[in-house]
Short mmCIF file of C-alpha atoms in Angstrom, two decimals:
data_model
loop_
_atom_site.label_atom_id
_atom_site.label_comp_id
_atom_site.label_asym_id
_atom_site.label_seq_id
_atom_site.Cartn_x
_atom_site.Cartn_y
_atom_site.Cartn_z
CA MET A 1 -1.68 -6.00 -16.36
CA ASN A 2 -2.59 -6.77 -19.68
CA THR A 3 -5.79 -7.78 -21.58
CA TYR A 4 -5.22 -11.27 -23.58
CA GLU A 5 -7.87 -12.55 -25.99
CA ILE A 6 -7.80 -16.52 -25.56
CA SER A 7 -9.06 -18.79 -28.14
CA PHE A 8 -9.50 -22.71 -29.03
CA GLN A 9 -11.24 -24.73 -31.82
CA ARG A 10 -13.52 -27.24 -30.63
CA SER A 11 -13.52 -30.57 -32.62
CA ASN A 12 -16.85 -29.45 -34.39
CA GLY A 13 -15.32 -26.92 -35.92
CA THR A 14 -16.70 -23.88 -33.95
CA THR A 15 -14.61 -21.24 -31.67
CA LEU A 16 -14.36 -20.54 -28.10
CA SER A 17 -12.85 -17.06 -27.41
CA ASP A 18 -12.84 -14.87 -24.33
CA ARG A 19 -10.86 -11.88 -22.87
CA VAL A 20 -9.15 -12.02 -19.65
CA VAL A 21 -6.81 -9.95 -17.57
CA ALA A 22 -3.17 -11.08 -16.31
CA ALA A 23 0.40 -10.06 -15.85
CA THR A 24 1.50 -12.87 -18.54
CA PRO A 25 0.15 -14.84 -21.26
CA GLY A 26 1.05 -17.96 -19.29
CA GLU A 27 -1.04 -16.55 -16.24
CA ALA A 28 -3.73 -15.70 -18.71
CA LYS A 29 -3.96 -19.47 -20.16
CA LYS A 30 -4.03 -20.55 -16.32
CA LEU A 31 -7.12 -18.30 -15.83
CA PHE A 32 -8.66 -18.97 -18.82
CA LYS A 33 -8.48 -22.60 -17.91
CA GLU A 34 -10.05 -22.15 -14.67
CA ILE A 35 -12.78 -20.21 -16.19
CA TYR A 36 -13.89 -23.06 -18.36
CA ARG A 37 -12.42 -25.84 -16.23
CA HIS A 38 -15.51 -28.06 -16.69
CA GLY A 39 -14.70 -28.30 -20.26
CA GLU A 40 -12.86 -31.22 -20.57
CA GLU A 41 -11.85 -30.74 -24.05
CA LEU A 42 -10.28 -27.59 -23.41
CA GLN A 43 -8.02 -29.10 -21.06
CA SER A 44 -6.01 -31.18 -23.92
CA LYS A 45 -6.16 -28.15 -26.59
CA ASP A 46 -3.45 -25.68 -27.28
CA LEU A 47 -4.72 -22.21 -26.68
CA LYS A 48 -4.29 -19.24 -28.83
CA VAL A 49 -3.06 -16.12 -26.96
CA GLU A 50 -3.44 -12.47 -28.11
CA LEU A 51 -2.32 -9.40 -26.45
CA VAL A 52 -5.24 -6.75 -26.64
CA ALA A 53 -4.28 -4.26 -24.53
CA GLU A 54 -1.32 -3.21 -22.15
CA GLY A 55 -1.55 -1.38 -18.79
CA VAL A 56 -4.87 -2.46 -17.91
CA PRO A 57 -5.77 -2.13 -14.11
CA ALA A 58 -5.99 -5.27 -12.02
CA THR A 59 -9.56 -6.79 -11.16
CA LYS A 60 -10.56 -6.48 -7.54
CA HIS A 61 -10.25 -10.24 -7.30
CA GLN A 62 -6.72 -9.97 -8.40
CA GLU A 63 -5.79 -7.19 -6.26
CA ARG A 64 -7.57 -8.98 -3.06
CA GLU A 65 -5.30 -11.85 -4.26
CA ALA A 66 -2.25 -10.15 -4.28
CA LEU A 67 -2.76 -8.27 -1.23
CA GLU A 68 -3.66 -11.81 0.58
CA LYS A 69 -0.18 -13.10 -0.72
CA ILE A 70 1.68 -9.78 0.77
CA LYS A 71 -0.22 -9.90 4.05
CA ALA A 72 0.87 -13.61 4.37
CA ILE A 73 4.70 -13.07 3.44
CA VAL A 74 4.43 -10.37 6.36
CA GLU A 75 2.46 -12.45 8.55
CA SER A 76 5.32 -15.41 8.23
CA LEU A 77 8.01 -12.99 9.28
CA GLY A 78 6.51 -12.95 13.05
CA PRO A 79 4.50 -10.32 15.21
CA ASP A 80 7.51 -8.48 15.61
CA SER A 81 9.28 -8.33 12.00
CA TYR A 82 10.15 -4.86 11.25
CA ILE A 83 8.24 -4.70 8.13
CA GLY A 84 5.08 -5.75 9.70
CA ILE A 85 5.70 -3.02 12.02
CA ALA A 86 6.49 -0.44 9.20
CA LEU A 87 3.27 -1.66 7.56
CA GLU A 88 1.08 -1.30 10.40
CA GLY A 89 -2.55 -0.01 9.22
CA CYS A 90 -1.44 -0.25 5.31
CA PHE A 91 -3.25 -3.33 4.64
CA GLU A 92 -6.36 -1.94 5.94
CA ILE A 93 -6.23 1.11 3.80
CA ALA A 94 -5.55 -1.07 0.99
CA GLU A 95 -8.54 -3.18 1.83
CA GLN A 96 -10.82 0.42 1.94
CA ASN A 97 -9.20 1.37 -1.60
CA ILE A 98 -10.32 -2.27 -2.95
CA GLU A 99 -13.73 -2.09 -1.51
CA ASN A 100 -14.41 1.54 -2.18
CA ASP A 101 -12.75 2.41 -5.24
CA PHE A 102 -10.21 4.68 -3.50
CA ALA A 103 -6.96 5.48 -4.39
CA CYS A 104 -5.76 6.50 -0.78
CA SER A 105 -2.20 5.78 0.67
CA MET A 106 -0.68 6.26 4.07
CA LYS A 107 1.07 9.18 2.78
CA GLN A 108 -1.74 11.04 1.66
CA ARG A 109 -3.51 10.42 5.22
CA VAL A 110 -0.38 11.31 6.73
CA GLU A 111 -0.15 14.52 4.71
CA ALA A 112 -3.81 15.40 5.74
CA VAL A 113 -2.99 15.15 9.13
CA VAL A 114 0.02 17.71 9.08
CA VAL A 115 -2.13 20.11 6.93
CA GLU A 116 -4.90 19.79 9.41
CA ASN A 117 -2.63 20.24 12.27
CA SER A 118 -1.20 23.67 10.54
CA ARG A 119 -4.70 24.86 10.07
CA LEU A 120 -5.67 24.30 13.63
CA LYS A 121 -2.20 26.15 14.83
CA GLU A 122 -3.07 29.12 12.73
CA LYS A 123 -6.61 29.06 13.79
CA VAL A 124 -5.07 29.17 17.50
CA LYS A 125 -2.63 31.86 16.73
CA GLU A 126 -5.56 33.75 15.53
CA LEU A 127 -7.49 33.31 18.44
CA GLU A 128 -4.77 34.38 20.63
CA ASP A 129 -4.49 37.53 18.76
CA LYS A 130 -7.89 38.22 19.26
CA LEU A 131 -7.64 37.48 22.87
CA ALA A 132 -4.55 39.81 23.20
CA GLU A 133 -6.86 42.28 21.81
CA SER A 134 -9.62 41.82 23.96
CA GLU A 135 -7.15 41.90 27.00
CA LYS A 136 -6.16 45.57 26.08
CA ASP A 137 -9.58 46.67 26.78
CA TYR A 138 -9.79 44.72 29.84
CA GLU A 139 -9.75 47.54 32.20
CA ALA A 140 -12.35 49.50 30.68
CA ALA A 141 -14.88 46.79 30.12
CA HIS A 142 -13.57 44.29 32.67
CA ALA A 143 -16.92 42.25 33.17
CA ALA A 144 -17.11 41.61 29.01
CA ALA A 145 -13.63 41.17 28.67
CA HIS A 146 -13.80 38.48 31.35
CA GLU A 147 -16.52 36.96 29.66
CA VAL A 148 -14.77 36.92 26.21
CA ALA A 149 -11.29 35.69 27.83
CA GLU A 150 -12.83 32.83 29.35
CA GLU A 151 -14.53 31.74 26.18
CA LYS A 152 -11.39 32.47 23.91
CA ASP A 153 -9.25 30.36 26.82
CA ALA A 154 -11.79 27.36 26.47
CA GLU A 155 -11.60 27.23 22.94
CA ILE A 156 -7.69 27.73 22.62
CA ALA A 157 -7.54 24.95 25.10
CA TYR A 158 -9.57 22.44 22.93
CA LEU A 159 -7.62 23.45 19.74
CA LYS A 160 -4.42 22.90 21.52
CA GLY A 161 -5.47 19.46 22.50
CA LYS A 162 -6.73 18.74 18.96
CA VAL A 163 -3.02 19.79 17.75
CA ASP A 164 -1.17 17.84 20.30
CA SER A 165 -3.69 14.98 19.49
CA LEU A 166 -2.87 15.20 15.82
CA ALA A 167 0.54 15.99 16.22
CA ALA A 168 0.86 12.47 18.28
CA LYS A 169 -0.41 10.71 15.10
CA VAL A 170 2.34 12.08 12.68
CA PRO A 171 5.65 10.30 12.96
CA SER A 172 8.77 12.03 13.64
CA ALA A 173 11.68 12.55 11.32
CA ASP A 174 13.45 9.93 13.39
CA ASP A 175 10.82 7.62 13.75
CA LEU A 176 10.49 7.64 9.79
CA THR A 177 14.40 7.04 9.65
CA ASP A 178 13.84 3.91 11.95
CA CYS A 179 11.15 2.56 9.80
CA ILE A 180 13.38 3.22 6.34
CA GLN A 181 16.11 1.53 7.80
CA MET A 182 14.09 -1.76 8.84
CA ALA A 183 12.65 -1.44 5.65
CA ARG A 184 16.16 -1.43 3.88
CA ASP A 185 17.17 -4.26 6.29
CA SER A 186 14.51 -6.45 5.03
CA ALA A 187 15.26 -5.50 1.45
CA TYR A 188 18.74 -7.13 1.96
CA GLY A 189 17.81 -9.88 3.35
CA TYR A 190 15.17 -10.54 0.57
CA ARG A 191 17.69 -9.83 -2.10
CA GLU A 192 20.07 -12.47 -0.26
CA LYS A 193 17.19 -14.99 -0.39
CA MET A 194 16.71 -13.93 -4.07
CA GLU A 195 20.49 -14.74 -4.82
CA GLU A 196 20.31 -18.13 -3.01
CA ALA A 197 17.22 -18.84 -4.91
CA ALA A 198 19.12 -17.92 -8.34
CA ALA A 199 21.75 -20.01 -7.35
CA SER A 200 19.54 -23.29 -7.13
CA VAL A 201 17.69 -22.42 -10.10
CA VAL A 202 21.12 -22.50 -11.88
CA GLU A 203 22.07 -25.67 -10.39
CA LEU A 204 18.70 -27.78 -10.60
CA ALA A 205 18.65 -26.36 -14.57
CA ASP A 206 19.12 -29.62 -16.04
CA ASP A 207 15.74 -30.95 -14.13
CA PRO A 208 13.64 -28.02 -14.88
CA SER A 209 10.38 -30.62 -14.01
CA SER A 210 11.51 -31.44 -10.79
CA PRO A 211 9.70 -30.15 -7.48
CA GLU A 212 13.15 -28.63 -6.24
CA PHE A 213 13.42 -26.69 -9.39
CA THR A 214 9.98 -25.20 -9.04
CA LYS A 215 10.41 -24.64 -5.50
CA ALA A 216 13.36 -22.61 -6.58
CA VAL A 217 11.95 -20.60 -9.27
CA LYS A 218 8.83 -20.13 -6.65
CA ASP A 219 11.34 -18.73 -3.83
CA HIS A 220 13.17 -16.45 -6.35
CA ARG A 221 9.95 -15.07 -7.39
CA ASN A 222 8.55 -14.31 -3.87
CA ALA A 223 11.97 -13.17 -2.58
CA LYS A 224 12.09 -10.68 -5.36
CA THR A 225 8.55 -9.47 -4.78
CA ALA A 226 9.23 -9.08 -1.11
CA TYR A 227 12.65 -7.07 -2.05
CA GLU A 228 11.05 -4.88 -4.46
CA TYR A 229 8.10 -4.07 -2.19
CA ALA A 230 10.45 -3.40 0.68
CA GLU A 231 12.65 -0.80 -1.44
CA ALA A 232 9.43 0.90 -2.72
CA LEU A 233 8.21 1.25 1.07
CA ALA A 234 11.66 2.76 2.09
CA SER A 235 11.31 5.15 -0.84
CA ARG A 236 8.05 6.61 0.11
CA LEU A 237 9.04 6.65 3.68
CA GLU A 238 11.87 8.77 2.84
CA LYS A 239 9.80 11.15 0.48
CA ILE A 240 7.72 11.62 3.60
CA ARG A 241 10.14 12.17 6.04
CA ASP A 242 12.05 14.74 3.59
CA ASN A 243 8.47 16.42 3.39
CA THR A 244 7.83 16.74 7.02
CA PRO A 245 7.56 20.29 7.85
CA ALA A 246 10.73 21.36 10.51
CA GLY A 247 8.57 22.04 13.26
CA GLU A 248 7.40 18.02 13.26
CA GLN A 249 10.98 16.96 13.59
#
């Protein structure tokens, strides 16, 4: 996103200016007019647009709008769409990030589960070693060792249950490969839609003000956004799969 300073001169000679965050000068003008929509004089004026800064973070409002558009695209694919299944839980994370100023991803959550899983396994091994040491003296201190053994057994069972629970939440390499393929298939479909829309744009280029031309441009933009997202998702899933510990395969 970029920051643009937009200004125009009123009929009385004074100048009105303000700064807005948008992706393009055109979007900046549209947003500026929306902000000052009650000024009838503004709507007929040519606006002066000046780029102030690049690479500016989007506002929360813009993030929410973008998320709703993405959700609408995925929902339009139907409840059993491959992308919808692959993105299960991602929208909730995005909403939490926007509301709480977090920067957390599904990958980070999976990695955190993997780390916790490894930590618990180490703890189980440590307790098993301690249990083994206790059992060496079992004959000499039967009563005390028996009590320790039961305590350790219970703790090991508890921790193993936690490990199994956490392991169940980590997608296997095969599951990730399936999700990657589904994302690639969706990307391929959106690429075909992009090509179809591009062909329509070329065909209708002689009448750019027609509703058909406008629809073709919008279809191309939406298909491009969905295509790029599906490709990026597939790449992110590949990184998660390639970094999954061998024991989780």
